[in-house]
Tab-separated table of C-alpha atoms in Angstrom:
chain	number	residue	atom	x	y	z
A	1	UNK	CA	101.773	92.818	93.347
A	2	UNK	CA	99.724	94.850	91.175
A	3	UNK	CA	101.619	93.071	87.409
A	4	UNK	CA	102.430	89.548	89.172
A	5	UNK	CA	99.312	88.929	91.309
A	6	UNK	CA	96.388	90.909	90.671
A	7	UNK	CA	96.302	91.600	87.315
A	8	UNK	CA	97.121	87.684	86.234
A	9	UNK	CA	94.002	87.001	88.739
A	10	UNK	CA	91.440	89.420	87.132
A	11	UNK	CA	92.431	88.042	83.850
A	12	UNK	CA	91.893	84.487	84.743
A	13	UNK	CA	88.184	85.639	86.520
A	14	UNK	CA	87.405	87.163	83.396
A	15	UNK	CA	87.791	84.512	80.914
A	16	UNK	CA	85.757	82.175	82.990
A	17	UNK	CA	82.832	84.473	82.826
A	18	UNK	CA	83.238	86.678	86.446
A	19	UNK	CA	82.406	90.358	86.209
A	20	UNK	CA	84.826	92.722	88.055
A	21	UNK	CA	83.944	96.037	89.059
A	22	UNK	CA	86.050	98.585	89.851
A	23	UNK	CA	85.989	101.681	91.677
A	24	UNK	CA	82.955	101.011	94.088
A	25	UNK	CA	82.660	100.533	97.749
A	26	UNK	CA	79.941	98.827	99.770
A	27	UNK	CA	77.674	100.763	102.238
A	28	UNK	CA	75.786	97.879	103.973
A	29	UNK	CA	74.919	94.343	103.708
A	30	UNK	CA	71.373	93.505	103.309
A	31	UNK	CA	69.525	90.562	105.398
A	32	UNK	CA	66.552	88.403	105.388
A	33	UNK	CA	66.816	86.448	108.344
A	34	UNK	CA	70.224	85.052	108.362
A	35	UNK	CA	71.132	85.509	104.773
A	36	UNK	CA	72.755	88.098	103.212
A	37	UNK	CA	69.919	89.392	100.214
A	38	UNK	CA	72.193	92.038	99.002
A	39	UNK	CA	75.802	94.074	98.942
A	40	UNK	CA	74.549	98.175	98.621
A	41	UNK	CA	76.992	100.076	97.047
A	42	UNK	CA	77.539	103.500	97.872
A	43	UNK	CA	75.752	104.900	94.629
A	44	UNK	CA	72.569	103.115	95.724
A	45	UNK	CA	72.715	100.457	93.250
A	46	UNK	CA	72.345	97.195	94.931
A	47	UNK	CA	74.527	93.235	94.400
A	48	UNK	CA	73.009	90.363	94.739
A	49	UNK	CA	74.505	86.569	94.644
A	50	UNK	CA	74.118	83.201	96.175
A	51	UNK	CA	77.047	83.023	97.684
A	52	UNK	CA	79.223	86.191	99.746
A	53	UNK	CA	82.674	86.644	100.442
A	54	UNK	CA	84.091	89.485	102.710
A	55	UNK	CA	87.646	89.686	101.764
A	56	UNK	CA	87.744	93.000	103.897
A	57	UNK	CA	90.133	93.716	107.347
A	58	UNK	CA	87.923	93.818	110.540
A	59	UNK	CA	87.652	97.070	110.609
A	60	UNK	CA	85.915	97.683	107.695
A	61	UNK	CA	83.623	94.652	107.386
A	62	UNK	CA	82.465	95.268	111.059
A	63	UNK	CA	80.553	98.749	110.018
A	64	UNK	CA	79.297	97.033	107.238
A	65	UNK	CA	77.261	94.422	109.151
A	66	UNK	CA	73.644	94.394	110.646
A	67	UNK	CA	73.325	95.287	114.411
A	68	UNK	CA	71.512	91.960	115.060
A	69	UNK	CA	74.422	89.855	114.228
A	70	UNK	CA	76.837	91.878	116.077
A	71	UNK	CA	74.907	91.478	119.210
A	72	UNK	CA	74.013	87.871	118.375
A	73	UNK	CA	76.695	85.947	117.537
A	74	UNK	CA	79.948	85.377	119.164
A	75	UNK	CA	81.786	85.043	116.086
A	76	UNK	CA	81.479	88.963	115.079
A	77	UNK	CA	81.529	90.488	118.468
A	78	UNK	CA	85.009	88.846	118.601
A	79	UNK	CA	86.291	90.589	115.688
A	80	UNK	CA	86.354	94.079	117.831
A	81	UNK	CA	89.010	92.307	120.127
A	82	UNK	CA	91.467	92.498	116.983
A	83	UNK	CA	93.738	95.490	116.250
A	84	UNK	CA	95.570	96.233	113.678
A	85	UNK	CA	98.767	97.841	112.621
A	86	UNK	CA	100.187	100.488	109.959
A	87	UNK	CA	102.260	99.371	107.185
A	88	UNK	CA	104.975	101.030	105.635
A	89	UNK	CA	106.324	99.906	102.114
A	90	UNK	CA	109.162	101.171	100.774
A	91	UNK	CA	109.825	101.462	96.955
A	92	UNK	CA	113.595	101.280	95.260
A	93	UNK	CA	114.331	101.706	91.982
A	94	UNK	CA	117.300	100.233	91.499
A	95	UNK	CA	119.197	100.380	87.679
A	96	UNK	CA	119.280	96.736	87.433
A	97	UNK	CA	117.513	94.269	84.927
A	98	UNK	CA	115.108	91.596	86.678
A	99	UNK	CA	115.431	88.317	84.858
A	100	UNK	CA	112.877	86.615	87.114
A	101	UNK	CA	109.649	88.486	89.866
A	102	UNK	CA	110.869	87.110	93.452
A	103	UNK	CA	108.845	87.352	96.477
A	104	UNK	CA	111.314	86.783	99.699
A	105	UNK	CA	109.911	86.455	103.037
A	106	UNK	CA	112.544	87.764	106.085
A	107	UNK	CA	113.752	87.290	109.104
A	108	UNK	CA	115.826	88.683	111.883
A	109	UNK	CA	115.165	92.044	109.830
A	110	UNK	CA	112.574	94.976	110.459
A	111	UNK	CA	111.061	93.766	106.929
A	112	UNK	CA	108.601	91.101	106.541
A	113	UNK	CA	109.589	91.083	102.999
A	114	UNK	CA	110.660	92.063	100.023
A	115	UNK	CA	109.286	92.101	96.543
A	116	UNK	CA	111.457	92.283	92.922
A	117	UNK	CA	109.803	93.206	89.748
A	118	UNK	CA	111.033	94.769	86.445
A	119	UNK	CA	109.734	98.043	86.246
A	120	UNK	CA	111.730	98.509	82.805
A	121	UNK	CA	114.132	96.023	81.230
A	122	UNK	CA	117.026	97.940	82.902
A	123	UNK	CA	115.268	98.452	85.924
A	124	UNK	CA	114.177	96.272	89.145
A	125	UNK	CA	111.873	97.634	91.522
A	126	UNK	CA	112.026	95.855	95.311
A	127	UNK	CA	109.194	97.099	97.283
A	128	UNK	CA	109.865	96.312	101.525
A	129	UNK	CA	106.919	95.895	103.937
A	130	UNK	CA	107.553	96.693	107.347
A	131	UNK	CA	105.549	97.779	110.473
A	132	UNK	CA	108.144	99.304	112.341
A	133	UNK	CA	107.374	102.820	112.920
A	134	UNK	CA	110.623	104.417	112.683
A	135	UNK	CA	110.431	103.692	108.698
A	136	UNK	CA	107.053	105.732	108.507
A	137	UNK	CA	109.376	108.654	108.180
A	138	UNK	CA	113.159	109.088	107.989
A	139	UNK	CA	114.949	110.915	109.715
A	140	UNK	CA	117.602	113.443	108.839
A	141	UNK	CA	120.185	111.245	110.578
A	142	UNK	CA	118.735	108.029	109.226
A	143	UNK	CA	120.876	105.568	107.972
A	144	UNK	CA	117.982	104.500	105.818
A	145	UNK	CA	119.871	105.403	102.421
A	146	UNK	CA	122.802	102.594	103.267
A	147	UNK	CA	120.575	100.108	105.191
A	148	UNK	CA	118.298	98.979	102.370
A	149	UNK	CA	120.585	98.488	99.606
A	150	UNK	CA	123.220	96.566	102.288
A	151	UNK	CA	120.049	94.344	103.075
A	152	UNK	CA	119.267	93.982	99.546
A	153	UNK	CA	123.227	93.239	98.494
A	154	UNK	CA	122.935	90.814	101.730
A	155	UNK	CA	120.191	88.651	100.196
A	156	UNK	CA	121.543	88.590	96.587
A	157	UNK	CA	119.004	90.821	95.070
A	158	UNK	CA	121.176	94.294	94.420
A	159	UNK	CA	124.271	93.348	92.421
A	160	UNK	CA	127.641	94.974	93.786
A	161	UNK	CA	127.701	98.660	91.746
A	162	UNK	CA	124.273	98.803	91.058
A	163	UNK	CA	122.837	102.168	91.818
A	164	UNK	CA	119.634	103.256	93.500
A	165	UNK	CA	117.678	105.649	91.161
A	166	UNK	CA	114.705	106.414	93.250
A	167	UNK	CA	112.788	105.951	96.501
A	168	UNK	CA	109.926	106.739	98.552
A	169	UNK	CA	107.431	105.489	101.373
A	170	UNK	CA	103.996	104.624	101.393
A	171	UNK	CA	102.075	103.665	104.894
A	172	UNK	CA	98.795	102.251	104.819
A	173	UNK	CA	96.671	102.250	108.445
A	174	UNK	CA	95.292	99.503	109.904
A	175	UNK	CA	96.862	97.059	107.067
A	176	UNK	CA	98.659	94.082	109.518
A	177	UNK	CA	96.996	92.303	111.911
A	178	UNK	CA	98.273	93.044	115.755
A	179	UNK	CA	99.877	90.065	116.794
A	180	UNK	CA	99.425	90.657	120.849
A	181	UNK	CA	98.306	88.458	123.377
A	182	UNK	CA	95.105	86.462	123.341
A	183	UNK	CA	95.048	88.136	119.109
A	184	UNK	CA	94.583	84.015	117.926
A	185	UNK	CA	91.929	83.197	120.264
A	186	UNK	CA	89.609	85.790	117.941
A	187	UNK	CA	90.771	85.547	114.728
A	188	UNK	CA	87.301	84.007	113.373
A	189	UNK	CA	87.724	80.904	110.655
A	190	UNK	CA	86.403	81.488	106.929
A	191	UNK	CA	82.450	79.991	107.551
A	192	UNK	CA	80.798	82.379	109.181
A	193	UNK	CA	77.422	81.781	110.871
A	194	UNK	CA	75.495	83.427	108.318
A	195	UNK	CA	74.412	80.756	105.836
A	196	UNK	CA	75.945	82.256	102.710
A	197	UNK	CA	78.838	84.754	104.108
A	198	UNK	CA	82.428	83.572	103.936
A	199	UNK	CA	85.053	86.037	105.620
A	200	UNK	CA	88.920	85.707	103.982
A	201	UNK	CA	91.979	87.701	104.685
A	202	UNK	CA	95.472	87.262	106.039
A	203	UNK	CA	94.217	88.384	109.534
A	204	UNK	CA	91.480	85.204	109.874
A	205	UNK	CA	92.281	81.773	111.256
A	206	UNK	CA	94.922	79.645	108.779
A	207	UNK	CA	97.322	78.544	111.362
A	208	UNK	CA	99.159	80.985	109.501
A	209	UNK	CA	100.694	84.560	111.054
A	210	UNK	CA	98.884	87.884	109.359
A	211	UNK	CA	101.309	87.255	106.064
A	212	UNK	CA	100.201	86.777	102.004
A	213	UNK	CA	100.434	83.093	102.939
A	214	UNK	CA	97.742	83.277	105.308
A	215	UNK	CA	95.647	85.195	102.687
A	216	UNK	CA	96.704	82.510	100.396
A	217	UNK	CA	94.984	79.689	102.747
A	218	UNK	CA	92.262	82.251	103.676
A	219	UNK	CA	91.163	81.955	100.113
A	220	UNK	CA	91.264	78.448	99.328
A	221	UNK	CA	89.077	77.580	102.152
A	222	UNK	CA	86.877	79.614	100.857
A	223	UNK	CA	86.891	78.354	97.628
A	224	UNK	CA	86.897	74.959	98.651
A	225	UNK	CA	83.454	75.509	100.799
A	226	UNK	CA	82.443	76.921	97.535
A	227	UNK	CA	83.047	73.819	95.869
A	228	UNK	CA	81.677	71.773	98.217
A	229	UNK	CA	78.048	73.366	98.963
């Protein structure tokens, strides 16, 4: 995601005049009534902008906020009703070239889905997200090592003698939205009540389950309220 999505974005921010920094994290948001004066950063310098948008899971953007809001409004006090979910993504190397990035999205599988990239042009690295725990870590008597590449062959993405070079795990807490029961009745929609706060992320209301399509949606409604203000 890093080479086909992220990087391509930054790029295009930066030639229309955005400035990206890296390597900071917000403490608190400031207020004046119900506006948002300021974004302080954790080495006490502080943001400020017309416009704000939180592009941060629940659980992190909830700490972030001033007390008066979350005892005010509706719309934030419902965003402690959500949980959320590890992720696990699992990285193969596989000695393959890879003509063309694919994203697939799965079904009937404990993957959600599966990315290709070329890591090297002789190599193709799939990278698997799943939220089942048993993939957090394998067992001994896992058949982990013969599952993935028989899912991979099964989809057309590992070609019939390639071999697997490398592997390993990553899980990330809290990175899927819970999808239990009553979960769609609080995830909040992009306009917040504060007059210049916009909230985006998979987890928030696109119709859309927790997915990168969702985030997708997220952030064009943003955008478009953007536009339109």
């Amino acid at each position: 995601l890093q080479t086909c999505l992220v990087q391509p974005i930054a790029e295009t921010l930066t030639e229309v005049g955005a400035t990206i920094i890296g390597n900071t994290e917000a403490a608190q948001l400031r207020y004046e009534r119900d506006h948002i004066s300021g974004v302080l950063l954790r080495d006490g310098s502080l943001l400020r902008a017309d416009w704000y948008i939180a592009a941060l899971p629940p659980q992190q953007l909830t700490p972030l906020l001033p007390e008066r809001w979350l005892t005010r409004y509706a719309y934030f006090q419902q965003l402690a009703e959500l949980r959320s979910v590890d992720s696990t993504i699992l990285h193969v190397q596989a000695e393959q070239p890879c003509a063309t990035p694919r994203l697939v999205l799965l079904g009937g599988t404990a993957f959600h889905s599966v990315l290709a990239t070329a890591t090297t042009p002789d190599r193709t690295g799939f990278s698997l997200i799943t939220t089942d725990s048993q993939f957090v870590q394998a067992r001994p008597d896992s058949n982990l090592e013969t599952l993935i590449p028989d899912l991979l062959r099964s989809m057309g993405l590992l070609r019939l003698g390639s071999a697997i070079a490398s592997s390993h795990r990553r899980t990330i807490p809290n990175a899927i939205l819970s999808l239990s029961p009553g979960t769609k009745l609080h995830r909040p929609i992009q306009r917040s009540p504060i007059a210049n706060l916009l909230v985006a992320g998979a987890w928030t209301d696109t119709g859309w389950p927790p997915n990168l399509e969702s985030a997708i949606v997220s952030g064009n409604r943003c955008a478009d309220a953007l536009a339109l203000r």
